[in-house]
Coordinates of C-alpha atoms and ligand atoms in Angstrom, one line a residue:
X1 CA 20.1 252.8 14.9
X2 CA 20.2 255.5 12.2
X3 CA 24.2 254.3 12.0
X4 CA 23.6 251.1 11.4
X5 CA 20.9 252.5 8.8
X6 CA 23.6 254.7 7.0
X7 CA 26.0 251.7 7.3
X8 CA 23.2 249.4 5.6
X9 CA 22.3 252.6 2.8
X10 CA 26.1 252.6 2.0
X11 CA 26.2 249.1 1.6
X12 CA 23.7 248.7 -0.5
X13 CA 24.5 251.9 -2.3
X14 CA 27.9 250.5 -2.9
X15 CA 26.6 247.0 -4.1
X16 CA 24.6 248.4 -6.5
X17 CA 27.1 250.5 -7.8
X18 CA 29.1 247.9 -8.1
X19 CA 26.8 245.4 -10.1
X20 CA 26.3 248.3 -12.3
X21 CA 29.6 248.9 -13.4
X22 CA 30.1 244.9 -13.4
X23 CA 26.9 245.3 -15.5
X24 CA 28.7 248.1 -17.9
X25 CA 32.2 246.1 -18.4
X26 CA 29.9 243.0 -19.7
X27 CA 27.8 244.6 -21.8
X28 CA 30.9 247.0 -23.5
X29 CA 32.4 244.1 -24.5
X30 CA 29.7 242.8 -26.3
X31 CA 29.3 246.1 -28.3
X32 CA 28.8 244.9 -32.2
X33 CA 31.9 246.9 -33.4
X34 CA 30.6 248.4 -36.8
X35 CA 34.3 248.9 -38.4
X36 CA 35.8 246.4 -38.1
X37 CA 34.9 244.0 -41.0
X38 CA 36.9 242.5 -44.2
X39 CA 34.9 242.8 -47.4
X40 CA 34.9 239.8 -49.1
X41 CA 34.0 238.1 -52.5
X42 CA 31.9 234.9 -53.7
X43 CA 30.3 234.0 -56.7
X44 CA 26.9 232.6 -57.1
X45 CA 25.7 231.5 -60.0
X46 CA 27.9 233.4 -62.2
X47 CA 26.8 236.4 -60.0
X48 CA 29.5 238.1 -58.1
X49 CA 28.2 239.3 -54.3
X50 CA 30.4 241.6 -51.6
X51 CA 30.0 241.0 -48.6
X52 CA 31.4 242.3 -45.3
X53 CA 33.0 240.0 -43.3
X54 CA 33.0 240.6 -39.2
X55 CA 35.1 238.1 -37.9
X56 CA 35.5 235.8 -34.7
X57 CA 33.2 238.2 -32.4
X58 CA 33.2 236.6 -29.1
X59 CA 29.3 236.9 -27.9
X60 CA 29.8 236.1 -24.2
X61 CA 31.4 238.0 -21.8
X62 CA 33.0 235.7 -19.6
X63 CA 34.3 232.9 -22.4
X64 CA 34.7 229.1 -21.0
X65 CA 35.9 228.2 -25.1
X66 CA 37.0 231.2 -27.1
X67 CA 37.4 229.1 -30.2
X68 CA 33.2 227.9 -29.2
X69 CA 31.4 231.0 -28.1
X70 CA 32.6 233.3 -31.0
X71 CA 31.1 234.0 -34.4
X72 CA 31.4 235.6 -37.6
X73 CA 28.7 238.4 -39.0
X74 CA 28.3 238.3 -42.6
X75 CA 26.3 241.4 -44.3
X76 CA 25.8 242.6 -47.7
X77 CA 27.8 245.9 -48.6
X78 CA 25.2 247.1 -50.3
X79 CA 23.2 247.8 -46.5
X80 CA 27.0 249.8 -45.8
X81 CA 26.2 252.7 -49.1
X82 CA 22.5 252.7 -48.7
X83 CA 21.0 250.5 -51.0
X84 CA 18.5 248.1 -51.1
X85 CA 18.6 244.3 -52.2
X86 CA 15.1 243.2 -53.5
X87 CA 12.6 244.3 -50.3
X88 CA 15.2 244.5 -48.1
X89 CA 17.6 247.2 -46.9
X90 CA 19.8 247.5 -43.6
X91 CA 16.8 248.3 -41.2
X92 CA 14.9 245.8 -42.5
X93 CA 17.1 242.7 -43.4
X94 CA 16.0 239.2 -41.9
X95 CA 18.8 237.6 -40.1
X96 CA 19.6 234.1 -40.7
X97 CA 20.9 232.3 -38.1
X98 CA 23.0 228.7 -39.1
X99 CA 24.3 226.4 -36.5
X100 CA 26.7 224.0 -37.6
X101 CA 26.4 221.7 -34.9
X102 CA 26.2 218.0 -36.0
X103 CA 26.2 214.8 -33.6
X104 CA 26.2 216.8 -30.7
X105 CA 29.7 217.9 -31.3
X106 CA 30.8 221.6 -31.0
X107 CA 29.8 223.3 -34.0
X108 CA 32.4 225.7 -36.0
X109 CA 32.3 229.2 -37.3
X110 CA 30.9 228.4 -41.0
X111 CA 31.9 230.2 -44.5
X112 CA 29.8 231.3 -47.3
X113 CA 31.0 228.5 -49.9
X114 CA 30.0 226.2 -52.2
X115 CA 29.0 222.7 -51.3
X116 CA 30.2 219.6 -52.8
X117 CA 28.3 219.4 -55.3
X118 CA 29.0 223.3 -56.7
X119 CA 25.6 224.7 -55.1
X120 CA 26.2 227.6 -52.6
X121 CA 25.5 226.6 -49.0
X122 CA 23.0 227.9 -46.8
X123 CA 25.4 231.1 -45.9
X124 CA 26.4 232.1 -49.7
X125 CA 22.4 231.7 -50.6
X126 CA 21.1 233.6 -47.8
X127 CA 24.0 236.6 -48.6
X128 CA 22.5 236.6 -52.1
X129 CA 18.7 237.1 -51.2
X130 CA 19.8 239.9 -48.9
X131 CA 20.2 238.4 -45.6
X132 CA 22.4 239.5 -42.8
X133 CA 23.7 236.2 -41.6
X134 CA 25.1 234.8 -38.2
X135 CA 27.2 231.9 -38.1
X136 CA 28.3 231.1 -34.7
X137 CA 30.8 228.3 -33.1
X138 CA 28.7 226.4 -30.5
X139 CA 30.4 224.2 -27.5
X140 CA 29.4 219.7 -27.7
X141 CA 30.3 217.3 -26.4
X142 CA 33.7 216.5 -26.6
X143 CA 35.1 219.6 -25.6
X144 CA 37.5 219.8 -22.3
X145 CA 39.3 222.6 -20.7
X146 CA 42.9 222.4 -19.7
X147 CA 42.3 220.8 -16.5
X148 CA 40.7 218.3 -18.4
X149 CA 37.0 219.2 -17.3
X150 CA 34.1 218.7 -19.8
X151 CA 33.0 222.1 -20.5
X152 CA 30.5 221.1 -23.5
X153 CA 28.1 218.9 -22.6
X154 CA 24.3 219.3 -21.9
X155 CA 23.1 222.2 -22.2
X156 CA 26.5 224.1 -23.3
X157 CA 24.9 224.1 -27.2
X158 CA 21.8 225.5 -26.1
X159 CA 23.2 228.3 -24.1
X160 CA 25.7 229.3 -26.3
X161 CA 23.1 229.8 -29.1
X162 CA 20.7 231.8 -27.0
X163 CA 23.5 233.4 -25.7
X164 CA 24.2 234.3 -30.0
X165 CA 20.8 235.3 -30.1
X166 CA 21.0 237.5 -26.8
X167 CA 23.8 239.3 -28.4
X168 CA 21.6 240.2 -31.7
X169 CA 19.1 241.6 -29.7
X170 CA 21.6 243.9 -27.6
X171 CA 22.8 244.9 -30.8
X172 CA 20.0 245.2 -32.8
X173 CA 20.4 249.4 -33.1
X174 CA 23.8 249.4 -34.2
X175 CA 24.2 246.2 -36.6
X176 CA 22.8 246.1 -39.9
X177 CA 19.5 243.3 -40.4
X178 CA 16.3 243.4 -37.9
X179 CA 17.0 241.3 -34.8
X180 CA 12.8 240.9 -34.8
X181 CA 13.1 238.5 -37.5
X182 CA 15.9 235.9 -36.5
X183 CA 15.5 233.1 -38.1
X184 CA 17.2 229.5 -36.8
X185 CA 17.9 227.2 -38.9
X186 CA 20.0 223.6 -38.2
X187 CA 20.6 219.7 -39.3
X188 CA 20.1 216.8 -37.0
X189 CA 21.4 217.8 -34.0
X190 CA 21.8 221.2 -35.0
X191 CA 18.3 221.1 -35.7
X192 CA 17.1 219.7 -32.8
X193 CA 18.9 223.1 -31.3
X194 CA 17.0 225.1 -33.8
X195 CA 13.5 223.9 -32.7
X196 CA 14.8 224.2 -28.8
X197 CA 16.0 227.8 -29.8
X198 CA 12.3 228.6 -30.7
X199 CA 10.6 226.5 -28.1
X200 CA 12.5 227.7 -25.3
X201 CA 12.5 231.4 -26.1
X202 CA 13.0 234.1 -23.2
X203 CA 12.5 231.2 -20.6
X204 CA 14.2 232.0 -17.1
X205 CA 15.4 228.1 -17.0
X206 CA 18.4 229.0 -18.6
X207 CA 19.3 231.7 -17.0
X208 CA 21.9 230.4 -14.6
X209 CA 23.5 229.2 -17.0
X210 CA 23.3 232.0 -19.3
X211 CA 24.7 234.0 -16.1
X212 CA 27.8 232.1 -16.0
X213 CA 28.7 233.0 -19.2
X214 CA 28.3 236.4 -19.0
X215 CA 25.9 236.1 -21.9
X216 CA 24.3 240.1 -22.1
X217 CA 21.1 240.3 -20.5
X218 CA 17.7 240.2 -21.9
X219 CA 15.6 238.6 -24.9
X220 CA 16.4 235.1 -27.1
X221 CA 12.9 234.8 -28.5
X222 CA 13.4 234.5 -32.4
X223 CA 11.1 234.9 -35.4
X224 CA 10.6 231.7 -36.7
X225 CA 12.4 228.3 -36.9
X226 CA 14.2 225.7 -40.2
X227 CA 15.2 222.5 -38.1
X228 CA 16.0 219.7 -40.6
X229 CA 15.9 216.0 -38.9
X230 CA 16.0 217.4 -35.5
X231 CA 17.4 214.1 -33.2
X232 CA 15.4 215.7 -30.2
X233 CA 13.0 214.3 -27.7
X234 CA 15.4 212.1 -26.9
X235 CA 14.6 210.7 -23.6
X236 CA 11.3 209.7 -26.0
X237 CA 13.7 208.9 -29.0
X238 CA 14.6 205.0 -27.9
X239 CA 10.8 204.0 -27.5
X240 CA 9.8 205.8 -30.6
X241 CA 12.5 203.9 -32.5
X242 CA 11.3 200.7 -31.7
X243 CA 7.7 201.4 -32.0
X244 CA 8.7 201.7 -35.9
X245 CA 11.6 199.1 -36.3
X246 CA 10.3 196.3 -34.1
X247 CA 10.3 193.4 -36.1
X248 CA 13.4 194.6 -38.4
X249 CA 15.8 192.6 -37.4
X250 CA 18.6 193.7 -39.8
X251 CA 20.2 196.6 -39.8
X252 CA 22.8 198.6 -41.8
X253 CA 24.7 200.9 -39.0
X254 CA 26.5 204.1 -39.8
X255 CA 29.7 204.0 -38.3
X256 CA 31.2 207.2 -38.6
X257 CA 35.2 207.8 -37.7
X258 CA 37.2 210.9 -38.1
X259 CA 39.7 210.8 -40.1
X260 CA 41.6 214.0 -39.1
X261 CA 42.6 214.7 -35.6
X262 CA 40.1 218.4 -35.4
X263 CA 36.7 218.1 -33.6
X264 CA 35.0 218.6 -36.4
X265 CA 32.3 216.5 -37.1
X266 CA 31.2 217.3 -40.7
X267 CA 31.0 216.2 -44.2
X268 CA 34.9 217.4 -44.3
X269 CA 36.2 215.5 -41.2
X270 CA 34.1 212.1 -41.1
X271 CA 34.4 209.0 -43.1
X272 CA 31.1 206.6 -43.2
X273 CA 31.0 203.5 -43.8
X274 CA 27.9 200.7 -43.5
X275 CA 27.9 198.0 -40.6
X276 CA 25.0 195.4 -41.4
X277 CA 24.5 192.7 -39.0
X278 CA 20.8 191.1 -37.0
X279 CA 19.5 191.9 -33.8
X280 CA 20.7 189.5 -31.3
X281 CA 18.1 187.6 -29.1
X282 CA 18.9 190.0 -26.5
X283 CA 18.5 193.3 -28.8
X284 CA 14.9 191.6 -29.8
X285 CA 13.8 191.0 -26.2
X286 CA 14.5 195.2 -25.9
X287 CA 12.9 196.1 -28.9
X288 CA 10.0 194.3 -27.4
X289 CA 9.9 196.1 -24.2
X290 CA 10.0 199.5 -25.5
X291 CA 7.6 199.3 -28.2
X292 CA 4.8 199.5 -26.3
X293 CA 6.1 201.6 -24.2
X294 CA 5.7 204.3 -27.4
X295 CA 2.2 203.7 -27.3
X296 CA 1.9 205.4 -23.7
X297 CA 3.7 208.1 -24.0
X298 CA 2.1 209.2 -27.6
X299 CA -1.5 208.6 -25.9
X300 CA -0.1 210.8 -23.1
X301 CA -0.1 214.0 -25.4
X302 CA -3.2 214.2 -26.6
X303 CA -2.2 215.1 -29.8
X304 CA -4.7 215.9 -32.4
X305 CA -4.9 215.7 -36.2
X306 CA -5.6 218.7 -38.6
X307 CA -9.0 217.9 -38.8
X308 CA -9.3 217.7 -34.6
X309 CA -9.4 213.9 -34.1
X310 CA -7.3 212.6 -31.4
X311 CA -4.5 210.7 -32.6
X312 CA -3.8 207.2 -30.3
X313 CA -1.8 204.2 -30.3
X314 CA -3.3 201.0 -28.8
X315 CA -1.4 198.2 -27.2
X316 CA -0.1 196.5 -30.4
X317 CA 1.2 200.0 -31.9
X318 CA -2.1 200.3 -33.8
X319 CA -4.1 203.5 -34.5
X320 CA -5.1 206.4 -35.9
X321 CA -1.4 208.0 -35.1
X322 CA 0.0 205.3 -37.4
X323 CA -2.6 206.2 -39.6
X324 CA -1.3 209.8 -39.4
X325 CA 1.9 208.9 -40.7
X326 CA 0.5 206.7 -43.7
X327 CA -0.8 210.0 -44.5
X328 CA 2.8 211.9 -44.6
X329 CA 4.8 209.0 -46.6
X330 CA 1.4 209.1 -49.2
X331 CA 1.9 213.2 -49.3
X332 CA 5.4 212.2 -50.0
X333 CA 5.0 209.6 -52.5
X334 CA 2.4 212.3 -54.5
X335 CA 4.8 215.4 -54.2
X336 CA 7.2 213.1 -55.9
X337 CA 5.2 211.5 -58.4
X338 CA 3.9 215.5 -59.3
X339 CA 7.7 216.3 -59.8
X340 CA 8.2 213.5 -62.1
X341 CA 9.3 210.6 -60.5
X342 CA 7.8 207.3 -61.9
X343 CA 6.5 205.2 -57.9
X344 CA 4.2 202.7 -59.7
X345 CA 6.9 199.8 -58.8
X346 CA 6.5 200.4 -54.7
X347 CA 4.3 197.7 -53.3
X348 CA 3.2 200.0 -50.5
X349 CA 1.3 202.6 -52.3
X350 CA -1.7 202.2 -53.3
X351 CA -2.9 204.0 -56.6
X352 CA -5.7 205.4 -58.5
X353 CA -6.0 207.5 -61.7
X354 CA -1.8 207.9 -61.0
X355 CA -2.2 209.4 -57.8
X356 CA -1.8 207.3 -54.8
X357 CA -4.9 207.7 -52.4
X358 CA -3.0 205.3 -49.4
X359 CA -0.1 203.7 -48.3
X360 CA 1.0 201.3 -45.9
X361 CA 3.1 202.3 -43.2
X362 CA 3.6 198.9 -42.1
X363 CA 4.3 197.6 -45.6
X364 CA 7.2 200.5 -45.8
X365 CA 9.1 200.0 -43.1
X366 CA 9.5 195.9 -44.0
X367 CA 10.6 196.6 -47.4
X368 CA 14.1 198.3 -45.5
X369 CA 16.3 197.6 -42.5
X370 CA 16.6 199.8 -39.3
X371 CA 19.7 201.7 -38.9
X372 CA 20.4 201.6 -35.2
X373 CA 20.0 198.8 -32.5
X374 CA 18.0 199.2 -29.6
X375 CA 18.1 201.2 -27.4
X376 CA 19.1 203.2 -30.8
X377 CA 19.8 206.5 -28.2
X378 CA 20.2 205.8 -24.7
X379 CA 23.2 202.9 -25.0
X380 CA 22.8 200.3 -21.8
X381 CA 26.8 200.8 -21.9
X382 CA 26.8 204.4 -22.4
X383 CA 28.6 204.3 -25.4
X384 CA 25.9 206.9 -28.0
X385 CA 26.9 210.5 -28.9
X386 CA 23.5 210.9 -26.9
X387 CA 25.1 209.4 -23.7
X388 CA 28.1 211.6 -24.4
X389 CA 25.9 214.9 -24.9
X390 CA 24.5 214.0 -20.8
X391 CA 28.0 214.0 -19.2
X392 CA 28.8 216.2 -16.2
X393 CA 32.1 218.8 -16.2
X394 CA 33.9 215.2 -14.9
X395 CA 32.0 212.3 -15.9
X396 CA 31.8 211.6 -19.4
X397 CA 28.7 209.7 -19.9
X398 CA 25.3 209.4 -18.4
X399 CA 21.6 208.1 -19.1
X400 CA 19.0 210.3 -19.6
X401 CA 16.4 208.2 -21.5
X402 CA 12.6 208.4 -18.9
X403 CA 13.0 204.0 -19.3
X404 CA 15.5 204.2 -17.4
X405 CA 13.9 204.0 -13.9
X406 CA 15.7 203.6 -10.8
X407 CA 18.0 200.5 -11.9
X408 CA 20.7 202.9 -13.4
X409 CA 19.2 206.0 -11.5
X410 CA 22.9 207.2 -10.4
X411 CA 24.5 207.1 -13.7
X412 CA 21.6 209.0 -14.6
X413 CA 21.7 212.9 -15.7
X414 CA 20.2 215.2 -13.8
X415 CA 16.5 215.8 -14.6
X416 CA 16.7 219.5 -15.0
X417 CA 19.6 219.3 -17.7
X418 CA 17.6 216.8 -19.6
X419 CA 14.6 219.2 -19.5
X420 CA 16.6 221.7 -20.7
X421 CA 17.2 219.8 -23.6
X422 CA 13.9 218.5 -25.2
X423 CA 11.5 221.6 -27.1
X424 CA 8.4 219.2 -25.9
X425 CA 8.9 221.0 -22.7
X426 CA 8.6 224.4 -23.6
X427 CA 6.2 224.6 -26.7
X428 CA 3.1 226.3 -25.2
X429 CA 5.4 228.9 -23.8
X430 CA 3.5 231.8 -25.8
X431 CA 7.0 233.6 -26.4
X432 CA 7.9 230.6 -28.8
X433 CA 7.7 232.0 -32.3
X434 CA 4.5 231.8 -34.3
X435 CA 6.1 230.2 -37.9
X436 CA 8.1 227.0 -38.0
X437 CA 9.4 224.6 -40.6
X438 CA 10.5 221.3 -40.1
X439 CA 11.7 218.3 -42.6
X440 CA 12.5 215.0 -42.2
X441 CA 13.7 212.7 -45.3
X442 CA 11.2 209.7 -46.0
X443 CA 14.1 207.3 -45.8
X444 CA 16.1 208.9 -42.9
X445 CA 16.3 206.4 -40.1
X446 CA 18.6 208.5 -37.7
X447 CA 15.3 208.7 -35.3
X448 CA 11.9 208.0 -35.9
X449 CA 9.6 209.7 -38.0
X450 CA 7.2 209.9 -35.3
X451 CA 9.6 212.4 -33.5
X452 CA 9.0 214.9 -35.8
X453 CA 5.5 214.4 -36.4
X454 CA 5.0 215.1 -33.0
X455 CA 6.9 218.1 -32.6
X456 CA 5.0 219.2 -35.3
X457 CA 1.6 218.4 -34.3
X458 CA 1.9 219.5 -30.4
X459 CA 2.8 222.9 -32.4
X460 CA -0.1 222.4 -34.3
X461 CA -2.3 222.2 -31.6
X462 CA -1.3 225.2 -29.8
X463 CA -1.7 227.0 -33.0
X464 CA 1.6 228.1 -34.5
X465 CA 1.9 227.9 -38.0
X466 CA 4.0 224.9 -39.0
X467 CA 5.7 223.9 -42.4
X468 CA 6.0 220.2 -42.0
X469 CA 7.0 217.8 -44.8
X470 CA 9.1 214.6 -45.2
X471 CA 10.8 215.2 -49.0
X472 CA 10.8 210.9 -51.0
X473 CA 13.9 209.6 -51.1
X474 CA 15.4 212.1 -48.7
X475 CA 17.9 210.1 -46.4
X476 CA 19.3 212.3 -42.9
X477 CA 20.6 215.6 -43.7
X478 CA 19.5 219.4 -44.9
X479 CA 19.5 222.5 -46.9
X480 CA 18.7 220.2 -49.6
X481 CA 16.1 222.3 -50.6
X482 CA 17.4 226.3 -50.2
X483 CA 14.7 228.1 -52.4
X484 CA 12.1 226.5 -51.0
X485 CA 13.6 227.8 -47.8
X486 CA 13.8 231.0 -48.6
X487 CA 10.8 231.0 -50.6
X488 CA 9.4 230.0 -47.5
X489 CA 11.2 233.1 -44.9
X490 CA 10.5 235.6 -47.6
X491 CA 7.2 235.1 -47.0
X492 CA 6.4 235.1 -43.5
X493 CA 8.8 237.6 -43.1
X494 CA 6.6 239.8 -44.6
X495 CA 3.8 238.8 -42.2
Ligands
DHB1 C1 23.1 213.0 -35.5 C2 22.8 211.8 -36.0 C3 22.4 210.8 -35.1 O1 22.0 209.6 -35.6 C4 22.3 211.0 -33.8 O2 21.9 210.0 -33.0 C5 22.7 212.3 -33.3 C6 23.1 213.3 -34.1 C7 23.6 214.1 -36.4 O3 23.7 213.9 -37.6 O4 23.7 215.3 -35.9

C-alpha cells in the first residue's frame, strides 16, 4: 500500500513538474521582448511622429499560421526617454487594438499609413494622440495548411484575437501602454470580431481552443469596444434582411473579385463592381417566409427602448421596433442637416421649423434597392463568405443560419461553433466591458440595420454605456470618422 502510494506521489509529482515546465517554455516564448524594435518615421499633418516599431511577434505558442497569429507593436518613442504625450505617458497609455479582418478573410499585420484619400489611418492617428497600438494578423476563412486542411474557419478569428489580447495582458509589466484599457476596434466583419471580443470576455468557451494554440493563459476582457458595421448575428442576419427588403425586388449586388493572387481582402486587393438584376419568383417566395420569421425572434428579446418601453414586431413586421428605427434614420437626417447638409428634397422626412420631427422607415427603404438576395447570409447552395466562415478543417462550407431546421441539418455547423460566433450570446456576461461604440452607415445595406440596433439595445438593457449612431449618407465601411473616435476613447478612458 504505502508503495503504491509513493508510486502514485511520484507520479503525480512528476506530472506536475512536468506541466510546469511545459507551462514555463509557453509562457517564455511569449515574453514581449523590449529591444528589439525599429524606430520608424510618419508624417501627420505636416507633423513628424517616431515611433518604435516591434515587428511580426508571434502571440501563440504553438502557431497553426505563422504569417496569421503574429503581430506588430507600434509605440511612441517618446514612452522609451520618459516623456509624456498629452495625458499620457508609458504607464498610462491606452492601447488600441485594430483588426484588419474584412469578409471573414484572414486579416494582415497593418501599417501606420495614409489612406487613399491622404488622411492617416486608424494606426498613424492613434500613434499621434499617444496610443500604443496592436495590429495583429488574424486566421479566415480561406486559409489551408500544407495538407490542404482548413485551418481558418469558425472560430479561428476569434481565438486568435483573444489569444492577441491574452498576450497584452501577460505582458502588461514589461510593455509600454496599460493592458486595462484595450480598446477593439474593427470594420464589418472585423467588427463583428470587435463586439465578440468585448462580449465574450474571459469566457471559459473558448478555452479549448485557446489551448490548442498555446495562447498564454489567463484574461481577454478588454476596456471598451469601436465595431463599425459589425455583419454579426448571423444565424439572425438572413431574417432580419428580409424583414427590411421584402418587397424590394431589385437589387444592385456587390460582386467583389481579387485581382491579385494574395489573400488579401482589402481596398488594395479587390475590385467591385455593381450586379443589378430582380428577385426571381423563387427569391420572392423566400423573402416571404423569412420576414416574419424576424418578427419572432425580435419579440423573443425583450428588448426595450431608452425610455423602458418594450419594443415588438407584430405579424406584418409592424411595431414599435420599426418605430425605433424611424427614430435613428430621423437622428440621422437632423445630425446632417446641423452639419449643413440641405434634406428638404427626401420624401421620407418629415419637417418642421427645419428640423425633421419624423421619418418613414417604410418610405426609405422603397425609395432604394436591396443589395443582397435572399437568404442574403446563409446561401441554399452554400456559396456566401458566411457559409465559407462555417466550414470544418475538411469541409469547406456549411449552414449555420437557426431557419435552417432539420432539412439540411447535416450540412449544418456544429451548434457550439456557431455560438461561439454571435456576441448575442455572451452580452450579460458581467466581464464584458462597460463602454461600447457602434456605427452603422444609413445607406449600408451589407446587413440590416436592425442588427445593430439590437446589439446595441440588448447592451442597453443590461446597462453598459453604448455610443450608437448610424452617420447620413454613410454606405458599409469605417474609421470614417477618427476624431470622433478618439474624442470618444479619450474620454472614457479617463473614466
Ligand atoms: C463583409 C461584408 C459583407 O456583406 C458580408 O456578408 C460579410 C463581410 C465585410 O465587408 O467584411
Amino acid at each position: 500500500m504505502r508503495k503504491l502510494n509513493l508510486f502514485l506521489f511520484f507520479n503525480l509529482f512528476s506530472t506536475l513538474l512536468f506541466s510546469q515546465e511545459k507551462e514555463i517554455s509557453i509562457n517564455s516564448k511569449l515574453k514581449f521582448d523590449k529591444n528589439n524594435y525599429l524606430i520608424k518615421e510618419a508624417s501627420i499633418n505636416g507633423k513628424n511622429i517616431k515611433y518604435c516599431s516591434f515587428e511580426n511577434i508571434i502571440y501563440v505558442g504553438k502557431p497553426v499560421d505563422i504569417a496569421y497569429q503574429s503581430m506588430n507593436v507600434y509605440i511612441p518613442e517618446e514612452y522609451f526617454k520618459n516623456e509624456s504625450i498629452g495625458k499620457y505617458n508609458s504607464e498610462t497609455a491606452p492601447i488600441f487594438l485594430p483588426n484588419s479582418v474584412g469578409g471573414y478573410m484572414p486579416g494582415k499585420i497593418e501599417k501606420p499609413d495614409l489612406k487613399k484619400d491622404g488622411s492617416p489611418n486608424s494606426i498613424l492617428y492613434a500613434l499621434s494622440k499617444g496610443y500604443v497600438v496592436v495590429s495583429p494578423a488574424l486566421r479566415g476563412r480561406t486559409l489551408t495548411d500544407k495538407e490542404g486542411l482548413y485551418t481558418g474557419k469558425a472560430p479561428a478569428g476569434i481565438v486568435d484575437l483573444k489569444a492577441v489580447v491574452r498576450y497584452l495582458h501577460y505582458n502588461d509589466k514589461d510593455m509600454p501602454g496599460n493592458a486595462e484599457k484595450i480598446i477593439s476596434n474593427g470594420t464589418s466583419a472585423g467588427g463583428a470580431l470587435s463586439a465578440l471580443l468585448g462580449a465574450s470576455a474571459n469566457s471559459k468557451d473558448y478555452n479549448k481552443y485557446l489551448d490548442e494554440i498555446g495562447a498564454v493563459e489567463g484574461r481577454d476582457d478588454i476596456y471598451a469596444v469601436s465595431s463599425y458595421c459589425p455583419i454579426t448575428n448571423l444565424e439572425n442576419a438572413d431574417i432580419a434582411y428580409e424583414w427590411q427588403f421584402n418587397g424590394i425586388n431589385n437589387y444592385s449586388k456587390m460582386i467583389i473579385t481579387r485581382n491579385t493572387s494574395s489573400e488579401e481582402f482589402n481596398d488594395r486587393s479587390l475590385k467591385r463592381s455593381i450586379q443589378k438584376g430582380e428577385l426571381n419568383k423563387n427569391e420572392i417566395e423566400i423573402s416571404n417566409i423569412l420576414k416574419p420569421l424576424f418578427s419572432t425572434y425580435l419579440n423573443s428579446l425583450s428588448l426595450k427602448d431608452e425610455n423602458g418601453n418594450t419594443l415588438y414586431l407584430d405579424e406584418e413586421g409592424n411595431g414599435s421596433f420599426k418605430n425605433y428605427l424611424s427614430t435613428v434614420l430621423k437622428d440621422s437626417a437632423n445630425k446632417a442637416i446641423s452639419d449643413g447638409k440641405d434634406l428638404r428634397n427626401e420624401k421620407y422626412l418629415i419637417f418642421e421649423n427645419s428640423k425633421v420631427v419624423s421619418a418613414d422607415w417604410d418610405k426609405f427603404i422603397k425609395s432604394g434597392d436591396r443589395m443582397k438576395t435572399p437568404p442574403a447570409f446563409d446561401s441554399f447552395n452554400l456559396d456566401s463568405g458566411e457559409n465559407n466562415l462555417f466550414g470544418t478543417k475538411i469541409v469547406d462550407n456549411k449552414h449555420f443560419a437557426n431557419f435552417y431546421k432539420e432539412k439540411f441539418s447535416e450540412e449544418k455547423a456544429d451548434s457550439n461553433i456557431i455560438k461561439l460566433m454571435n456576441p448575442m450570446n455572451y452580452i450579460e456576461n458581467p466581464e464584458s466591458p462597460k463602454y461600447w461604440r457602434i456605427r452603422h452607415g444609413i445607406i449600408d445595406k451589407d446587413t440590416s440595420l436592425a442588427i445593430p440596433v439590437i446589439l446595441s439595445l440588448k447592451l442597453k438593457n443590461i446597462g453598459k454605456k453604448v455610443d450608437f449612431f448610424s452617420p447620413w449618407g454613410q454606405g458599409h465601411g469605417g474609421d470614417y470618422d477618427l476624431e470622433e473616435l478618439f474624442d470618444w476613447i479619450d474620454e472614457i478612458v479617463n473614466k
